[in-house]
XYZ file of C-alpha atoms in Angstrom:
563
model
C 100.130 88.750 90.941
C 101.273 89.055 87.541
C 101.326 91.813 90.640
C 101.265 92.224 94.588
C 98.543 91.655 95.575
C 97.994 91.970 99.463
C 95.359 90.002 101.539
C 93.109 92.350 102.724
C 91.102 93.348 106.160
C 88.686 90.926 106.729
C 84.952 91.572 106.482
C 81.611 91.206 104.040
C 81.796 91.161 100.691
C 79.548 92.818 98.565
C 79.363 90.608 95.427
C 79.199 86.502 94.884
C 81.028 85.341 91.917
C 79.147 82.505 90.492
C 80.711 78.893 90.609
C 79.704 78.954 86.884
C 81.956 81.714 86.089
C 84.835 80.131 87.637
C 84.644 76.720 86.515
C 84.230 76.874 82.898
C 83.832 73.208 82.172
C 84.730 71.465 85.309
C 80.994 71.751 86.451
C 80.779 68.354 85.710
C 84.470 67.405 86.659
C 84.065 65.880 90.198
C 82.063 62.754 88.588
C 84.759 62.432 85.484
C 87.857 60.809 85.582
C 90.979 62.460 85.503
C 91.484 62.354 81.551
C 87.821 63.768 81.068
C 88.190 66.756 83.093
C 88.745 70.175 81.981
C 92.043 71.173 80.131
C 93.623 74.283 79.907
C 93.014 77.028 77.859
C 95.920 77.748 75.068
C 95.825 79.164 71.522
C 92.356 77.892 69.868
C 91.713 75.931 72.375
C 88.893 78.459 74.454
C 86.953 76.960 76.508
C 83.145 77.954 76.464
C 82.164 81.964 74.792
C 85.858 83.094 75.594
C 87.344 84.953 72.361
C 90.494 84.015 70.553
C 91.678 87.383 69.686
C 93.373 89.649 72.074
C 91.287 92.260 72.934
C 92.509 95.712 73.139
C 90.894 98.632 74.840
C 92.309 102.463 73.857
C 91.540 105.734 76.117
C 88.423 106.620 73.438
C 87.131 103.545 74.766
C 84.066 103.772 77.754
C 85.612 100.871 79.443
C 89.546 102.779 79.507
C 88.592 104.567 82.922
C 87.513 101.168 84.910
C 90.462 99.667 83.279
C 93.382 101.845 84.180
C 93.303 102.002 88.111
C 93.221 98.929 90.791
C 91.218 98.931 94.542
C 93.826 101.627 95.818
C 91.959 105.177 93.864
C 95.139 106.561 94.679
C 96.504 104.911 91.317
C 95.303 106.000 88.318
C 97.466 105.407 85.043
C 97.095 107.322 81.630
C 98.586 104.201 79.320
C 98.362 104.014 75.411
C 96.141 100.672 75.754
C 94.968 97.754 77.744
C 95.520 94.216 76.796
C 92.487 92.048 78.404
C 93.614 88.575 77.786
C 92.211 85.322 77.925
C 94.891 82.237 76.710
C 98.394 82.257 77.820
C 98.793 82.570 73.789
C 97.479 86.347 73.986
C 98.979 86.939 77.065
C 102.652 85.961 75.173
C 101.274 88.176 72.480
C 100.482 91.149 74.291
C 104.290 91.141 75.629
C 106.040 90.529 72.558
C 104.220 94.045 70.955
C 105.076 95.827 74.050
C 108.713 94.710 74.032
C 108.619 95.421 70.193
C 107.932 98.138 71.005
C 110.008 99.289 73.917
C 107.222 99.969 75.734
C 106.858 99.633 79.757
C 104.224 97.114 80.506
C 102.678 96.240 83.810
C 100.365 93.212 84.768
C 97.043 93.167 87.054
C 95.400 90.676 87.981
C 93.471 91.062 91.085
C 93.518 95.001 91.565
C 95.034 94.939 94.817
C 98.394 96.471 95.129
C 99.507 98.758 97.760
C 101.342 100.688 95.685
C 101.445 101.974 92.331
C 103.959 99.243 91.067
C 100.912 98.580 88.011
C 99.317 102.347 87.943
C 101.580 104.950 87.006
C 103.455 107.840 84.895
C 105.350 105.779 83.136
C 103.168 102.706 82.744
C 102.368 102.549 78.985
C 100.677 99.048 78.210
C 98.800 97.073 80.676
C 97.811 93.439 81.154
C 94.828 92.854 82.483
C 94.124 89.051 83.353
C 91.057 89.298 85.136
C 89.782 87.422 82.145
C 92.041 84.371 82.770
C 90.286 83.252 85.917
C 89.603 79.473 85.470
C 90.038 77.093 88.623
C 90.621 73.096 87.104
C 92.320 69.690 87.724
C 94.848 69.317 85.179
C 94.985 65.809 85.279
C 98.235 66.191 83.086
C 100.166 67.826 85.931
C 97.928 65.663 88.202
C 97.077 69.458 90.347
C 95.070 72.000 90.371
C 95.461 74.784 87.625
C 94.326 78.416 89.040
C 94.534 81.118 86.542
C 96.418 84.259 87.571
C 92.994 86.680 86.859
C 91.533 84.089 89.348
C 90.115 85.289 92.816
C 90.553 83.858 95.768
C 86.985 83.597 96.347
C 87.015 82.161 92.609
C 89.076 79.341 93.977
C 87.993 78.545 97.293
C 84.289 77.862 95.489
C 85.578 75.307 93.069
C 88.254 73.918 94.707
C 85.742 73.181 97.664
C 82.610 72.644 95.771
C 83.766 70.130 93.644
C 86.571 68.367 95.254
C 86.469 69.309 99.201
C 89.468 71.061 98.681
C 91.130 74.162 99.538
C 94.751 76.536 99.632
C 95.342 78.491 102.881
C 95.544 81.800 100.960
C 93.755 85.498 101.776
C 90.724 86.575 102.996
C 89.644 88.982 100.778
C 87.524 87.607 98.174
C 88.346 90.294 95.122
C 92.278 89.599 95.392
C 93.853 87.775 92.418
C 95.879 84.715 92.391
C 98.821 86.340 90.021
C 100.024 88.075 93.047
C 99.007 87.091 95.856
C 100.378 83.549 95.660
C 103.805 84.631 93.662
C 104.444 86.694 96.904
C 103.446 83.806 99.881
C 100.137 84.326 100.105
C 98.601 83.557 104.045
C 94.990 83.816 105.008
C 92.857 82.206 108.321
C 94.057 78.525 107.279
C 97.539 79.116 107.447
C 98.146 78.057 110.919
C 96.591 75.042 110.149
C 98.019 74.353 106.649
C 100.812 76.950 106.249
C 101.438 79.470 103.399
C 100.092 79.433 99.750
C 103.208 78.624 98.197
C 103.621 76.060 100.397
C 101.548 73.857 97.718
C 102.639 75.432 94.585
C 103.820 72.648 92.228
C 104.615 74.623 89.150
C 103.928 77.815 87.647
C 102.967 79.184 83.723
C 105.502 82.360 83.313
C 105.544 84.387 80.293
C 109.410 85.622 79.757
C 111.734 88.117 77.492
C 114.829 86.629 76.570
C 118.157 88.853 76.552
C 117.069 89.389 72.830
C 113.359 90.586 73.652
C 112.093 87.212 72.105
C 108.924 86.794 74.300
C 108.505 82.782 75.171
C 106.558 80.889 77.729
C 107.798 78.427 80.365
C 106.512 76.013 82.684
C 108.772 75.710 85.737
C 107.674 72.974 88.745
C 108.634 71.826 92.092
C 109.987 68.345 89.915
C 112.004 70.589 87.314
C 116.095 70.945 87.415
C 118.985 73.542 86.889
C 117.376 77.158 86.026
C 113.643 76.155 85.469
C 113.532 75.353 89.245
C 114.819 78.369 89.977
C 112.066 79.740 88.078
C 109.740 77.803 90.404
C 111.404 78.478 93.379
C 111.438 82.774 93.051
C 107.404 82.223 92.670
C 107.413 80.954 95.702
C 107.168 84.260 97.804
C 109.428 86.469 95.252
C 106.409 88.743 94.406
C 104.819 89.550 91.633
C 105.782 91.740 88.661
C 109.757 90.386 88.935
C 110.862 87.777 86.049
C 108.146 87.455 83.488
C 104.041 87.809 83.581
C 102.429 84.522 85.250
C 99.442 83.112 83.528
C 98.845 80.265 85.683
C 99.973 78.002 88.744
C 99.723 74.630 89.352
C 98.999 73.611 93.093
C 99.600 69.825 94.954
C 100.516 69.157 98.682
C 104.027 67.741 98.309
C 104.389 64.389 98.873
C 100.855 63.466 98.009
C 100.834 60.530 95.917
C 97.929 58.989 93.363
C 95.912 60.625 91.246
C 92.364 61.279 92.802
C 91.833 65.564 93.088
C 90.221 65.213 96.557
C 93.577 63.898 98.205
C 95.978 66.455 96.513
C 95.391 69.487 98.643
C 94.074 70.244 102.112
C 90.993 69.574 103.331
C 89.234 73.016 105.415
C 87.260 72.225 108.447
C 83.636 70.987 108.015
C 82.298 73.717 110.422
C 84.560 76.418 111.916
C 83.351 79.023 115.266
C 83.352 82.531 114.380
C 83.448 84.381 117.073
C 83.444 88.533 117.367
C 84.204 90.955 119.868
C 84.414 94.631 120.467
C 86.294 96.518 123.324
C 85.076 99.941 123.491
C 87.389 102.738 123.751
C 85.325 104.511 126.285
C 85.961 102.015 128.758
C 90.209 101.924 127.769
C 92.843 103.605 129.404
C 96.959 103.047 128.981
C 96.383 100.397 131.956
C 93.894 98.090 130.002
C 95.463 98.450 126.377
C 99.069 97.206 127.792
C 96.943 94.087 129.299
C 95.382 93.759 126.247
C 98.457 93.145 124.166
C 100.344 92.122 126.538
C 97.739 89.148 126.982
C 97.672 88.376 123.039
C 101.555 88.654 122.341
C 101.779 86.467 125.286
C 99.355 83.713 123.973
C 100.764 83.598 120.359
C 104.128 83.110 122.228
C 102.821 79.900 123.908
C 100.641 78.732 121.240
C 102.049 78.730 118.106
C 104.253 75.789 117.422
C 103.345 73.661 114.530
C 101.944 70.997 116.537
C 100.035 73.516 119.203
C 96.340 72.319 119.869
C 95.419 75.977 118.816
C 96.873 75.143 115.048
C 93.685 75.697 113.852
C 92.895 79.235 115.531
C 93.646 82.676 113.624
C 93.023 85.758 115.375
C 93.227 89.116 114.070
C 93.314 92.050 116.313
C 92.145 95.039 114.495
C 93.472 97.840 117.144
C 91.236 100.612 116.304
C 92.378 104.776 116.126
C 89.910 105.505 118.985
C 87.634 107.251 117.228
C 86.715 104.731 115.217
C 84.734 103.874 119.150
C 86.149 100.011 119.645
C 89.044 97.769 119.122
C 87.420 94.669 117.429
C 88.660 91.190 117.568
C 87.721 88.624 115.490
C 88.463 84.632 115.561
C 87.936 81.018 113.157
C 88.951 78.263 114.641
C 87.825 74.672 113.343
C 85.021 73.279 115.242
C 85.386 69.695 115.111
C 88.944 69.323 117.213
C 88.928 67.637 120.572
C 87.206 69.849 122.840
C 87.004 72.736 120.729
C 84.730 74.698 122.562
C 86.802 74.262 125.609
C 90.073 75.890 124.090
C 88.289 78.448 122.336
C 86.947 79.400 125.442
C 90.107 79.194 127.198
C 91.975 81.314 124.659
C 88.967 84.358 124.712
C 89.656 84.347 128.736
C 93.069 84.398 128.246
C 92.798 87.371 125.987
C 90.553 89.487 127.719
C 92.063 88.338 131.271
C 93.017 91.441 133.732
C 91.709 94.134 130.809
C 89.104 95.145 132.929
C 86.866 96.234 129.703
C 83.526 93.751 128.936
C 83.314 92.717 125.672
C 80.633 93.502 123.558
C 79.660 93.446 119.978
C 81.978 93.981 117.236
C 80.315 96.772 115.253
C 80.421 97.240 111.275
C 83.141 100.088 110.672
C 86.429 98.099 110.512
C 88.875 99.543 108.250
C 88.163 99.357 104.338
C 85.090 96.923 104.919
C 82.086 98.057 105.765
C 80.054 94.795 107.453
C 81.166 92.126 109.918
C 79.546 89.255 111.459
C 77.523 90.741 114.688
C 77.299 88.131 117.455
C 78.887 88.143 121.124
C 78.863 84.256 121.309
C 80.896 82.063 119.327
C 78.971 80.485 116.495
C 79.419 77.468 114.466
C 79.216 77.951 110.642
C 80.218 75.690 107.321
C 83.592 76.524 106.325
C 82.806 78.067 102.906
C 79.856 79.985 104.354
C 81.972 81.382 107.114
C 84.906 82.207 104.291
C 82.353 83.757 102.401
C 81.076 85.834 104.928
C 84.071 86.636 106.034
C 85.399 87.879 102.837
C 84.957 91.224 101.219
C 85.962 94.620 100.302
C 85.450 98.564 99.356
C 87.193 99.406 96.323
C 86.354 103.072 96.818
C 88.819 104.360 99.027
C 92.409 105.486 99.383
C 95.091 103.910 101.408
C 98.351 103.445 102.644
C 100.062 100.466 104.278
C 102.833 99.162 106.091
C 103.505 95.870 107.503
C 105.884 93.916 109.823
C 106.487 90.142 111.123
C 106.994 89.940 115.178
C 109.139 87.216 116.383
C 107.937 87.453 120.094
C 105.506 89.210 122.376
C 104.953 93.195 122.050
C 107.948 95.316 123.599
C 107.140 97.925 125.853
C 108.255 100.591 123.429
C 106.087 98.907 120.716
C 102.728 98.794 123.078
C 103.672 102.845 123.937
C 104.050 103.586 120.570
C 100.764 101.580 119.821
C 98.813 103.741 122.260
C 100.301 106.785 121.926
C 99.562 106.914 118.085
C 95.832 104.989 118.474
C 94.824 107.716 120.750
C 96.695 111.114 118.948
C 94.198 113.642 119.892
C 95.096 115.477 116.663
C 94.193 112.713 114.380
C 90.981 111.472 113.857
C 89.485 108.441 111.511
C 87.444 105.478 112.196
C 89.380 103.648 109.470
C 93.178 104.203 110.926
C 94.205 101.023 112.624
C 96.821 98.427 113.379
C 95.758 94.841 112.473
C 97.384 92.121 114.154
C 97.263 88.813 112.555
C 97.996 85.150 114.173
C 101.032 83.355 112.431
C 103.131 80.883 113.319
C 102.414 76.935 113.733
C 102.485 75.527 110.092
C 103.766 78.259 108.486
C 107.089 77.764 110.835
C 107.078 74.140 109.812
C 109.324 74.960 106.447
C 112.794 76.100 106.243
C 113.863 80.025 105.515
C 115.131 78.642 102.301
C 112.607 76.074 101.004
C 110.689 78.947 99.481
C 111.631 82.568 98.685
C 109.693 83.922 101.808
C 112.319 83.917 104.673
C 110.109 84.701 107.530
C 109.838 80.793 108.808
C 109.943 81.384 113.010
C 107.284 84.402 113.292
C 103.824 84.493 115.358
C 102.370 87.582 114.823
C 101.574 89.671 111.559
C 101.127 93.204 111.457
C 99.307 95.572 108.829
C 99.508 99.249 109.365
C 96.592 100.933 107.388
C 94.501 104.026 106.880
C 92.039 104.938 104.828
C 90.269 108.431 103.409
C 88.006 109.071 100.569
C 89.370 112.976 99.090
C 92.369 113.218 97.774
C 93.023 116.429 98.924
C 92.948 114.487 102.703
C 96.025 112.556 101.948
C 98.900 114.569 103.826
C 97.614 114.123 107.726
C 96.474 110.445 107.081
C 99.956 109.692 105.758
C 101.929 111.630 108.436
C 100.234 109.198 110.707
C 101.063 105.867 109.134
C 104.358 107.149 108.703
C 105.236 109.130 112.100
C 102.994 105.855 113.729
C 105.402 103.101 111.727
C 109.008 105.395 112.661
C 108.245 105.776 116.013
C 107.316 102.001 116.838
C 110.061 100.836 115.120
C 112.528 103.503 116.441
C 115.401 101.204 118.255
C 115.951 99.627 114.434
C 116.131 102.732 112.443
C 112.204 103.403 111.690
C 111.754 99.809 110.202
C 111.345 96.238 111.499
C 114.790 95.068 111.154
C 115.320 91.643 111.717
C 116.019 90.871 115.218
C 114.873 88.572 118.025
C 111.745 90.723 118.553
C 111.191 91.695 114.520
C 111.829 90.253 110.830
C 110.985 92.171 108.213
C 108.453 93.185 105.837
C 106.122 91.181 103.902
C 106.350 91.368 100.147
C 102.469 91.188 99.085
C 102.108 94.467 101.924
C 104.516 96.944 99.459
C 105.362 100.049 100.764
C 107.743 102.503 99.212
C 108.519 104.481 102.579
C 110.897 101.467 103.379
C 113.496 103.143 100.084
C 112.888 106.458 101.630
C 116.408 107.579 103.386
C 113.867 109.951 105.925
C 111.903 107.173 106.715
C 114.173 104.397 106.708
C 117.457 105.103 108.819
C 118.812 101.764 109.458
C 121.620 99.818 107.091
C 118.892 97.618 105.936
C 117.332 98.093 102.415
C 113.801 97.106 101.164
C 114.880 94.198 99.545
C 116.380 93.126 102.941
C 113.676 93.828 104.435
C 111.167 91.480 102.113
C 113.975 88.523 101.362
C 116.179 88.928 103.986
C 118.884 85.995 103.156
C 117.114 85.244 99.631
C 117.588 88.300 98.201
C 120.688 87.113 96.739
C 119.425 83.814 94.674
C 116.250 85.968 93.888
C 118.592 88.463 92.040
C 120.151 85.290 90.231
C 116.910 84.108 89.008
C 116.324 87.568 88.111
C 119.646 87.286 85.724
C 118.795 84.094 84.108
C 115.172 84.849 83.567
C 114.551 88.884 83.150
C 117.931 89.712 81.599
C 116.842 93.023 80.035
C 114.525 93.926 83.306
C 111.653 93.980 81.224
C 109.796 93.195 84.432
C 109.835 95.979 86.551
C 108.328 97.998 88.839
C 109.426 100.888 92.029
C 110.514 97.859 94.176
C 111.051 94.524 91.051
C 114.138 92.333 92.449
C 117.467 94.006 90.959
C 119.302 92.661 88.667
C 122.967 91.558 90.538
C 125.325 94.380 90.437
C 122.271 97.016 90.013
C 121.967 99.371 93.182
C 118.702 98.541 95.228
């Protein structure tokens, strides 16, 4: 979710959700036992003010135009109604009239996708779950329930709060948990702990049989035969693909009793956050080759699972020079031995030989419009510095691409990096390549384990750019696009898997990769996303969605269906 739904760049948000909002009941949770705590929500049984009846909202409805298009204002749907739902009852409810019906229904949950898998022409009925969004201990699963409408903000606040807690998931605080766990979710704790889906135990699926009966299933880590199949294609197979997901159920596997605190990570107690900007009036071709050469180089040497720098994410946000700076920003946890020396040592390493002094980051960064502002590395609480680190602007336009990097930058890549970040015919502030750390934990688990394949990777990269008019859109997306076919060149104008790339990532959907222009080489989208997977994904697709119900521009195929 349930839909993509992408982590995000990261910066300031603009609006606290309140614990109280989150936690319904489990306020008073952390000093209950187990049995006491708060239950899910089903049928009658609504927690707190939440209705029982499904509520429906039509286009003569004030609310219709805030309900019918996500974060991305490039996606704007015209559907017959919205279903806001608040049990997993209504949410079976809502897709039994649609597939009554015949109509095409689509889920959101955070807002977030790229692309206009939930928003579009032929989109007729959505599902909005933004009103499932409760965080709990279900002490009957013995793990933590998070609602699919849930943020990740939403969760970080009560899974820390009240149980010192936490999931390595995304850094944007307005993303929802229906998507951006069901398609791996990874954030600034993944080094450290690995990828979302990594903890999922079980998962809450609406499903439409082969003779449109709508019926829901629980499928977990512990379940057999085709339910833990079920489990298994949440696990990275992306949202939108065998049946709408109302809720998850997360535990660290292997952890054993019963008390909340010990059943998921624990974050840091104080993390550095550390900022920096290198101005583009002081960069030439010399500097920016240095400059990446320096940071591929690092990740290369400091990203097994067991590296002293498990702890550190980095994301280089390599700034179209107009935007004035490329900014990089760093959290690393504060409280390993001699933290202060290897966060030190990995800044000098960084910025050795670039010949450009660091200075302030400064606030335009992509789609966020505040970051943190200090030269020197500074310690911070975990959830303040996740808070402040969180964010987004849900007013512009965009267009993405993504790709995994298996080693250091090629040559070709860093010219085609340059080249592009400099085009003298292009100009905006909020074009830019962000480079994400990856590796360590995340490596830790086997291609197969979970449906996302990329298991030996150590960099992440998001291709973005924004704009505000629609009438804009052509030159920013002849950039992304001539940027993305040109670095990727020697594989056919994608990341094909290789010993330098592998792949695309799932929650980052982009549409270009189906386009025969765009996408020259032998490998298809679905390759792309699920490399070796794609195969048992399609199977679980069979046994689960045998009608397609569930479907959307890039939805797993059923097997023998083109991709």
């Amino acid at each position: 979710m349930s839909k993509t739904n992408p982590d995000r760049n990261v910066g300031r948000r603009n609006v606290i959700s309140g614990a109280a909002a989150v936690a319904g009941g489990a306020a008073l949770a952390a000093g209950l036992p187990a049995s006491a705590q708060a239950a899910p929500r089903s049928g009658a049984a609504v927690a707190n003010n939440v209705t029982t009846d499904l509520i429906t909202v039509t286009p003569t409805d004030k609310r219709f135009p805030d309900l019918v298009r996500g974060t991305n204002q490039r996606w704007v749907a015209t559907p017959e109604k919205v279903h806001l739902v608040t049990t997993t009852a209504q949410a079976q409810r809502a897709v039994q009239e649609a597939a009554n019906a015949n109509k095409r229904l689509t889920i959101r949950s955070g807002g977030h996708c790229y692309e206009d898998f939930v928003f579009n022409s032929e989109t007729q009925v959505v599902v909005d779950m933004s009103g499932m969004n409760q965080v709990y201990f279900d002490a009957s699963k013995n793990a933590f329930a998070i609602e699919a409408g849930a943020s990740n903000l939403q969760v970080y606040e009560t899974l820390y709060k009240l149980y010192g807690v936490t999931i390595p998931a995304g850094s944007c605080n307005s993303v929802g948990a229906g998507g951006h766990i069901s398609g791996g979710g990874y954030g600034l704790l993944s080094r450290l702990h690995g990828l979302t889906v990594d903890y999922l135990y079980g998962v809450e699926v609406v499903v439409v049989n082969a003779n449109g009966t709508a019926r829901t299933v629980v499928a977990t880590r512990d379940s057999t035969g085709p339910e833990k199949e079920l489990w298994w294609a949440h696990t990275g197979g992306g949202g939108g693909n065998f049946g709408l997901i109302t809720r998850y159920w997360m535990r660290t596997p292997g952890a054993t009793g019963t008390d909340p605190t010990q059943l998921l990570p624990k974050p840091p107690s104080e993390v550095f956050v550390h900022s920096w900007g290198f101005n583009w009036s002081q960069m030439n071709y010399a500097s920016f080759t240095r400059l990446l050469e320096n940071w591929g180089n690092w990740h290369v040497a400091n990203s097994a699972p067991n590296s002293p720098y498990n702890s550190l994410f980095g994301l280089l946000k390599l700034n179209h020079k107009s935007n004035g700076q490329i900014g990089l920003l760093t959290q690393m946890d504060a409280n390993v031995p001699n933290a202060q020396g290897l966060l030190d040592d990995y800044l000098a390493a960084v910025s050795a030989g670039v010949g450009v002094t660091p200075t302030a980051m400064r606030t335009r960064m992509g789609e966020h419009s505040a970051m943190p502002q200090f030269k020197a590395p500074r310690k911070l609480p975990w959830y303040i510095a996740t808070d402040w680190l969180s964010g987004g602007n849900p007013t512009l336009r965009g267009k993405y691409k993504s790709s995994y990097s298996r080693t250091a930058f090629t040559p070709h890549q860093i010219d085609m990096m340059y080249k592009h970040l400099t085009l003298a015919g292009y100009s905006n502030g909020d074009a830019l390549v962000q480079v994400d750390s990856y590796g360590c934990k995340v490596n830790a688990v086997q291609p197969g384990d979970t449906a996302v394949p990329q298991r030996d990777s150590i960099m992440k990269l998001q291709f973005q750019t924004y704009w505000t008019d629609a009438a804009d859109q052509t030159p920013h997306l002849n950039w992304i696009r001539d940027f993305y076919k040109e670095m990727y060149g020697p594989t056919g104008g994608v990341p094909v898997p290789n010993a330098n790339n592998d792949g695309c990532y799932v929650n980052y959907p982009d549409k270009d990769l189906g386009d025969a222009t765009l996408n020259t080489s032998s490998s298809t989208w679905a390759d792309l996303y699920y490399k070796g997977n794609h195969t048992r994904l399609r199977q679980a697709k069979a046994t689960w969605d045998p009608s397609n119900f569930f479907r959307h521009a890039q939805s797993v195929r059923l097997p023998g269906t083109p991709v």
